[in-house]
Short mmCIF file of C-alpha atoms in Angstrom, two decimals:
data_model
loop_
_atom_site.label_atom_id
_atom_site.label_comp_id
_atom_site.label_asym_id
_atom_site.label_seq_id
_atom_site.Cartn_x
_atom_site.Cartn_y
_atom_site.Cartn_z
CA UNK V 1 72.87 124.48 139.60
CA UNK V 2 72.60 121.04 138.03
CA UNK V 3 73.30 122.55 134.61
CA UNK V 4 76.32 124.29 136.13
CA UNK V 5 77.73 120.92 137.27
CA UNK V 6 76.98 119.35 133.87
CA UNK V 7 78.63 122.33 132.18
CA UNK V 8 81.69 121.83 134.39
CA UNK V 9 81.85 118.24 133.20
CA UNK V 10 81.63 119.34 129.56
CA UNK V 11 84.33 121.97 130.09
CA UNK V 12 86.40 119.50 132.16
CA UNK V 13 86.74 122.13 134.89
CA UNK V 14 87.01 120.29 138.20
CA UNK V 15 86.67 123.49 140.24
CA UNK V 16 83.26 124.10 138.69
CA UNK V 17 82.27 120.47 139.24
CA UNK V 18 83.35 120.34 142.90
CA UNK V 19 82.08 123.75 143.95
CA UNK V 20 78.96 123.30 141.82
CA UNK V 21 78.07 120.10 143.69
CA UNK V 22 78.73 121.86 147.00
CA UNK V 23 76.56 124.83 145.95
CA UNK V 24 73.83 122.45 144.82
CA UNK V 25 73.84 120.58 148.14
CA UNK V 26 74.01 123.74 150.28
CA UNK V 27 71.92 126.32 148.45
CA UNK V 28 68.90 124.10 147.82
CA UNK V 29 67.97 123.42 151.48
CA UNK V 30 69.22 126.83 152.65
CA UNK V 31 66.99 128.50 150.06
CA UNK V 32 64.00 126.89 151.73
CA UNK V 33 65.12 127.58 155.28
CA UNK V 34 66.52 131.07 154.82
CA UNK V 35 64.12 132.85 152.49
CA UNK V 36 61.07 130.72 151.69
CA UNK V 37 60.22 130.02 155.32
CA UNK V 38 60.53 133.68 156.48
CA UNK V 39 58.41 134.79 153.50
CA UNK V 40 55.75 132.21 154.34
CA UNK V 41 55.72 133.22 158.02
CA UNK V 42 55.62 136.91 157.07
CA UNK V 43 52.55 136.47 154.87
CA UNK V 44 50.86 134.08 157.29
CA UNK V 45 51.20 136.26 160.39
CA UNK V 46 51.70 139.68 158.74
CA UNK V 47 55.06 139.95 160.49
CA UNK V 48 57.26 142.92 159.61
CA UNK V 49 60.26 141.23 161.23
CA UNK V 50 59.92 138.15 159.01
CA UNK V 51 59.59 140.42 155.98
CA UNK V 52 62.87 142.11 156.96
CA UNK V 53 64.58 138.73 157.38
CA UNK V 54 63.29 137.71 153.95
CA UNK V 55 64.46 140.95 152.30
CA UNK V 56 67.93 140.67 153.86
CA UNK V 57 68.46 137.01 152.92
CA UNK V 58 66.90 137.34 149.47
CA UNK V 59 69.02 140.40 148.66
CA UNK V 60 72.12 138.35 149.53
CA UNK V 61 70.83 135.61 147.21
CA UNK V 62 70.33 138.19 144.46
CA UNK V 63 73.93 139.41 144.85
CA UNK V 64 75.24 135.82 144.76
CA UNK V 65 73.21 135.12 141.61
CA UNK V 66 74.62 138.24 139.92
CA UNK V 67 78.15 137.09 140.84
CA UNK V 68 77.33 133.67 139.39
CA UNK V 69 76.09 135.37 136.21
CA UNK V 70 79.39 137.23 135.89
CA UNK V 71 81.25 133.94 136.32
CA UNK V 72 84.48 134.93 138.00
CA UNK V 73 87.08 132.24 137.18
CA UNK V 74 87.61 129.87 140.10
CA UNK V 75 84.27 130.75 141.72
CA UNK V 76 82.70 127.43 140.79
CA UNK V 77 80.10 128.77 138.39
CA UNK V 78 79.93 129.09 134.64
CA UNK V 79 79.12 132.72 134.00
CA UNK V 80 79.70 135.15 131.18
CA UNK V 81 83.47 135.49 131.74
CA UNK V 82 83.97 131.72 131.88
CA UNK V 83 81.75 131.19 128.82
CA UNK V 84 83.55 133.80 126.71
CA UNK V 85 86.96 132.43 127.67
CA UNK V 86 85.87 128.97 126.46
CA UNK V 87 85.57 130.00 122.81
CA UNK V 88 88.67 128.98 120.82
CA UNK V 89 89.34 127.94 117.21
CA UNK V 90 88.22 124.31 117.40
CA UNK V 91 84.68 123.10 116.78
CA UNK V 92 84.41 121.44 120.23
CA UNK V 93 85.42 124.64 122.03
CA UNK V 94 82.76 126.58 120.10
CA UNK V 95 80.10 124.01 121.02
CA UNK V 96 81.17 123.93 124.66
CA UNK V 97 81.32 127.75 124.63
CA UNK V 98 77.73 127.92 123.39
CA UNK V 99 76.65 125.50 126.13
CA UNK V 100 78.52 127.59 128.71
CA UNK V 101 76.88 130.75 127.37
CA UNK V 102 73.44 129.12 127.74
CA UNK V 103 74.27 128.29 131.37
CA UNK V 104 75.45 131.88 131.95
CA UNK V 105 72.19 133.16 130.46
CA UNK V 106 70.35 130.84 132.86
CA UNK V 107 72.11 132.51 135.80
CA UNK V 108 71.22 135.89 134.29
CA UNK V 109 67.59 134.83 133.99
CA UNK V 110 67.64 133.68 137.64
CA UNK V 111 69.07 137.05 138.73
CA UNK V 112 66.37 138.87 136.78
CA UNK V 113 63.68 136.64 138.30
CA UNK V 114 65.12 137.34 141.79
CA UNK V 115 64.90 141.07 141.17
CA UNK V 116 61.30 140.84 139.92
CA UNK V 117 60.29 138.63 142.85
CA UNK V 118 61.83 140.85 145.52
CA UNK V 119 60.22 143.95 143.99
CA UNK V 120 56.78 142.28 143.89
CA UNK V 121 57.04 141.13 147.50
CA UNK V 122 58.26 144.59 148.51
CA UNK V 123 55.16 146.13 146.88
CA UNK V 124 52.96 143.68 148.80
CA UNK V 125 54.86 144.46 151.99
CA UNK V 126 54.38 148.22 151.55
CA UNK V 127 50.65 147.78 150.85
CA UNK V 128 50.14 146.11 154.25
CA UNK V 129 51.24 149.23 156.12
CA UNK V 130 54.27 147.50 157.58
CA UNK V 131 57.43 149.45 158.32
CA UNK V 132 60.93 149.15 159.71
CA UNK V 133 59.76 150.59 163.04
CA UNK V 134 57.12 147.87 163.30
CA UNK V 135 59.78 145.23 162.54
CA UNK V 136 62.03 146.62 165.28
CA UNK V 137 59.13 146.59 167.73
CA UNK V 138 58.28 142.96 166.85
CA UNK V 139 61.92 141.94 167.24
CA UNK V 140 62.19 143.62 170.65
CA UNK V 141 58.94 142.06 171.84
CA UNK V 142 59.88 138.58 170.64
CA UNK V 143 63.44 138.66 171.97
CA UNK V 144 62.68 140.22 175.33
CA UNK V 145 59.59 138.05 175.72
CA UNK V 146 61.60 134.86 175.24
CA UNK V 147 62.50 133.28 178.58
CA UNK V 148 65.58 131.50 177.20
CA UNK V 149 67.04 134.72 175.82
CA UNK V 150 66.44 136.51 179.14
CA UNK V 151 68.06 133.66 181.09
CA UNK V 152 71.07 133.58 178.76
CA UNK V 153 71.52 137.36 179.04
CA UNK V 154 71.24 137.17 182.83
CA UNK V 155 73.81 134.36 183.03
CA UNK V 156 76.26 136.21 180.78
CA UNK V 157 75.92 139.42 182.78
CA UNK V 158 76.32 137.56 186.09
CA UNK V 159 79.45 135.76 184.91
CA UNK V 160 80.95 138.99 183.58
CA UNK V 161 80.41 140.78 186.90
CA UNK V 162 81.74 137.83 188.90
CA UNK V 163 84.87 137.50 186.77
CA UNK V 164 85.52 141.23 187.08
CA UNK V 165 85.01 141.06 190.86
CA UNK V 166 87.32 138.03 191.18
CA UNK V 167 89.96 139.71 189.05
CA UNK V 168 89.88 142.82 191.25
CA UNK V 169 90.25 140.71 194.43
CA UNK V 170 93.25 138.85 193.01
CA UNK V 171 94.98 142.09 192.08
CA UNK V 172 94.39 143.95 195.35
CA UNK V 173 96.43 147.12 195.73
CA UNK V 174 97.94 148.03 199.13
#
Protein backbone atom coordinates (compact mmCIF):
# COMPACT_ATOMS: atom_id res chain seq x y z
CA UNK A 1 0.00 0.00 0.00
CA UNK A 2 2.93 2.32 0.60
CA UNK A 3 4.15 1.69 -2.95
CA UNK A 4 0.64 2.50 -4.17
CA UNK A 5 0.80 5.92 -2.47
CA UNK A 6 4.31 6.54 -3.84
CA UNK A 7 3.10 5.49 -7.30
CA UNK A 8 0.22 7.96 -6.97
CA UNK A 9 2.75 10.69 -6.25
CA UNK A 10 4.80 9.72 -9.30
CA UNK A 11 1.69 9.65 -11.50
CA UNK A 12 0.41 12.87 -9.87
CA UNK A 13 -2.96 11.19 -9.29
CA UNK A 14 -4.45 12.73 -6.15
CA UNK A 15 -7.26 10.17 -5.98
CA UNK A 16 -4.69 7.39 -5.69
CA UNK A 17 -2.73 9.37 -3.10
CA UNK A 18 -5.75 10.20 -0.91
CA UNK A 19 -7.50 6.86 -1.11
CA UNK A 20 -4.16 5.04 -0.88
CA UNK A 21 -3.37 6.77 2.41
CA UNK A 22 -6.87 5.95 3.68
CA UNK A 23 -6.48 2.29 2.61
CA UNK A 24 -3.07 2.15 4.27
CA UNK A 25 -4.42 3.54 7.55
CA UNK A 26 -7.55 1.35 7.55
CA UNK A 27 -6.48 -1.97 6.06
CA UNK A 28 -3.34 -2.41 8.16
CA UNK A 29 -5.01 -2.55 11.60
CA UNK A 30 -8.18 -4.17 10.23
CA UNK A 31 -6.05 -6.92 8.69
CA UNK A 32 -4.81 -7.78 12.15
CA UNK A 33 -8.19 -7.52 13.85
CA UNK A 34 -10.35 -9.11 11.18
CA UNK A 35 -8.37 -12.06 9.86
CA UNK A 36 -5.14 -12.58 11.80
CA UNK A 37 -6.84 -12.65 15.20
CA UNK A 38 -9.62 -15.11 14.18
CA UNK A 39 -7.01 -17.37 12.55
CA UNK A 40 -4.88 -17.30 15.71
CA UNK A 41 -7.89 -18.05 17.92
CA UNK A 42 -9.03 -20.81 15.56
CA UNK A 43 -5.67 -22.60 15.70
CA UNK A 44 -5.24 -22.00 19.43
CA UNK A 45 -8.64 -23.35 20.50
CA UNK A 46 -9.48 -25.51 17.45
CA UNK A 47 -12.60 -23.41 16.91
CA UNK A 48 -14.64 -24.07 13.78
CA UNK A 49 -16.50 -20.79 14.25
CA UNK A 50 -13.26 -18.77 14.24
CA UNK A 51 -12.15 -20.66 11.14
CA UNK A 52 -15.40 -19.64 9.42
CA UNK A 53 -14.91 -16.01 10.45
CA UNK A 54 -11.37 -16.16 9.07
CA UNK A 55 -12.47 -17.73 5.77
CA UNK A 56 -15.24 -15.15 5.29
CA UNK A 57 -13.05 -12.12 6.05
CA UNK A 58 -10.03 -13.43 4.17
CA UNK A 59 -12.12 -14.22 1.09
CA UNK A 60 -13.33 -10.60 1.12
CA UNK A 61 -9.70 -9.49 1.37
CA UNK A 62 -8.83 -11.72 -1.60
CA UNK A 63 -11.62 -10.15 -3.69
CA UNK A 64 -10.46 -6.64 -2.73
CA UNK A 65 -6.88 -7.52 -3.68
CA UNK A 66 -8.03 -8.83 -7.08
CA UNK A 67 -9.95 -5.57 -7.64
CA UNK A 68 -6.81 -3.65 -6.68
CA UNK A 69 -4.83 -5.75 -9.17
CA UNK A 70 -7.28 -4.84 -11.93
CA UNK A 71 -6.92 -1.17 -11.01
CA UNK A 72 -10.28 0.32 -11.87
CA UNK A 73 -9.75 4.06 -12.51
CA UNK A 74 -10.85 6.16 -9.54
CA UNK A 75 -10.63 3.23 -7.10
CA UNK A 76 -7.50 4.58 -5.43
CA UNK A 77 -5.15 1.82 -6.51
CA UNK A 78 -2.65 1.46 -9.31
CA UNK A 79 -3.59 -1.75 -11.06
CA UNK A 80 -3.19 -3.13 -14.55
CA UNK A 81 -5.74 -0.80 -16.18
CA UNK A 82 -4.22 2.29 -14.57
CA UNK A 83 -0.68 1.16 -15.44
CA UNK A 84 -1.49 0.48 -19.09
CA UNK A 85 -3.27 3.82 -19.46
CA UNK A 86 -0.13 5.58 -18.19
CA UNK A 87 2.01 4.62 -21.18
CA UNK A 88 2.24 7.48 -23.70
CA UNK A 89 4.88 8.68 -26.18
CA UNK A 90 7.16 10.57 -23.79
CA UNK A 91 10.06 9.03 -21.89
CA UNK A 92 8.67 10.07 -18.48
CA UNK A 93 5.30 8.43 -19.17
CA UNK A 94 7.06 5.19 -20.15
CA UNK A 95 9.13 5.25 -16.94
CA UNK A 96 6.11 6.04 -14.79
CA UNK A 97 4.14 3.36 -16.67
CA UNK A 98 6.81 0.78 -15.85
CA UNK A 99 6.71 1.81 -12.18
CA UNK A 100 2.91 1.57 -12.22
CA UNK A 101 3.12 -1.86 -13.85
CA UNK A 102 5.51 -3.02 -11.10
CA UNK A 103 2.99 -1.83 -8.48
CA UNK A 104 0.18 -3.64 -10.32
CA UNK A 105 2.29 -6.82 -10.38
CA UNK A 106 2.78 -6.38 -6.62
CA UNK A 107 -1.00 -6.38 -6.14
CA UNK A 108 -1.19 -9.46 -8.37
CA UNK A 109 1.47 -11.17 -6.28
CA UNK A 110 -0.48 -10.29 -3.11
CA UNK A 111 -3.68 -11.77 -4.61
CA UNK A 112 -1.81 -14.95 -5.52
CA UNK A 113 -0.31 -15.15 -2.02
CA UNK A 114 -3.81 -14.67 -0.53
CA UNK A 115 -5.14 -17.55 -2.62
CA UNK A 116 -2.26 -19.84 -1.62
CA UNK A 117 -2.63 -18.91 2.06
CA UNK A 118 -6.38 -19.47 2.19
CA UNK A 119 -6.03 -22.84 0.44
CA UNK A 120 -3.30 -23.97 2.87
CA UNK A 121 -5.34 -22.95 5.90
CA UNK A 122 -8.41 -24.64 4.41
CA UNK A 123 -6.42 -27.88 4.06
CA UNK A 124 -5.34 -27.60 7.70
CA UNK A 125 -8.92 -26.86 8.71
CA UNK A 126 -10.24 -29.92 6.88
CA UNK A 127 -7.57 -32.15 8.44
CA UNK A 128 -8.79 -31.28 11.96
CA UNK A 129 -12.21 -32.80 11.31
CA UNK A 130 -13.95 -29.46 11.66
CA UNK A 131 -17.12 -28.72 9.71
CA UNK A 132 -19.77 -26.10 9.10
CA UNK A 133 -22.15 -27.95 11.44
CA UNK A 134 -19.57 -27.76 14.23
CA UNK A 135 -19.14 -24.03 13.57
CA UNK A 136 -22.90 -23.49 13.80
CA UNK A 137 -23.03 -25.45 17.04
CA UNK A 138 -20.17 -23.39 18.52
CA UNK A 139 -21.85 -20.15 17.46
CA UNK A 140 -25.17 -21.18 19.03
CA UNK A 141 -23.48 -22.27 22.25
CA UNK A 142 -21.42 -19.08 22.53
CA UNK A 143 -24.26 -16.71 21.68
CA UNK A 144 -26.94 -18.36 23.78
CA UNK A 145 -24.49 -18.88 26.63
CA UNK A 146 -23.63 -15.18 26.76
CA UNK A 147 -25.60 -13.40 29.48
CA UNK A 148 -25.40 -10.00 27.76
CA UNK A 149 -26.84 -11.36 24.52
CA UNK A 150 -29.69 -13.07 26.40
CA UNK A 151 -30.46 -9.87 28.34
CA UNK A 152 -30.42 -7.77 25.18
CA UNK A 153 -32.74 -10.21 23.38
CA UNK A 154 -35.09 -10.25 26.38
CA UNK A 155 -35.19 -6.44 26.55
CA UNK A 156 -35.87 -6.12 22.82
CA UNK A 157 -38.66 -8.69 22.95
CA UNK A 158 -40.21 -7.06 26.03
CA UNK A 159 -40.16 -3.61 24.44
CA UNK A 160 -41.66 -4.94 21.21
CA UNK A 161 -44.54 -6.61 23.06
CA UNK A 162 -45.15 -3.54 25.24
CA UNK A 163 -45.18 -1.16 22.27
CA UNK A 164 -47.60 -3.44 20.42
CA UNK A 165 -49.84 -3.65 23.51
CA UNK A 166 -49.77 0.14 24.00
CA UNK A 167 -50.55 0.71 20.34
CA UNK A 168 -53.57 -1.60 20.53
CA UNK A 169 -54.89 0.20 23.65
CA UNK A 170 -54.58 3.61 21.98
CA UNK A 171 -56.47 2.42 18.92
CA UNK A 172 -59.33 0.67 20.73
CA UNK A 173 -62.25 -0.25 18.50
CA UNK A 174 -65.84 0.13 19.80
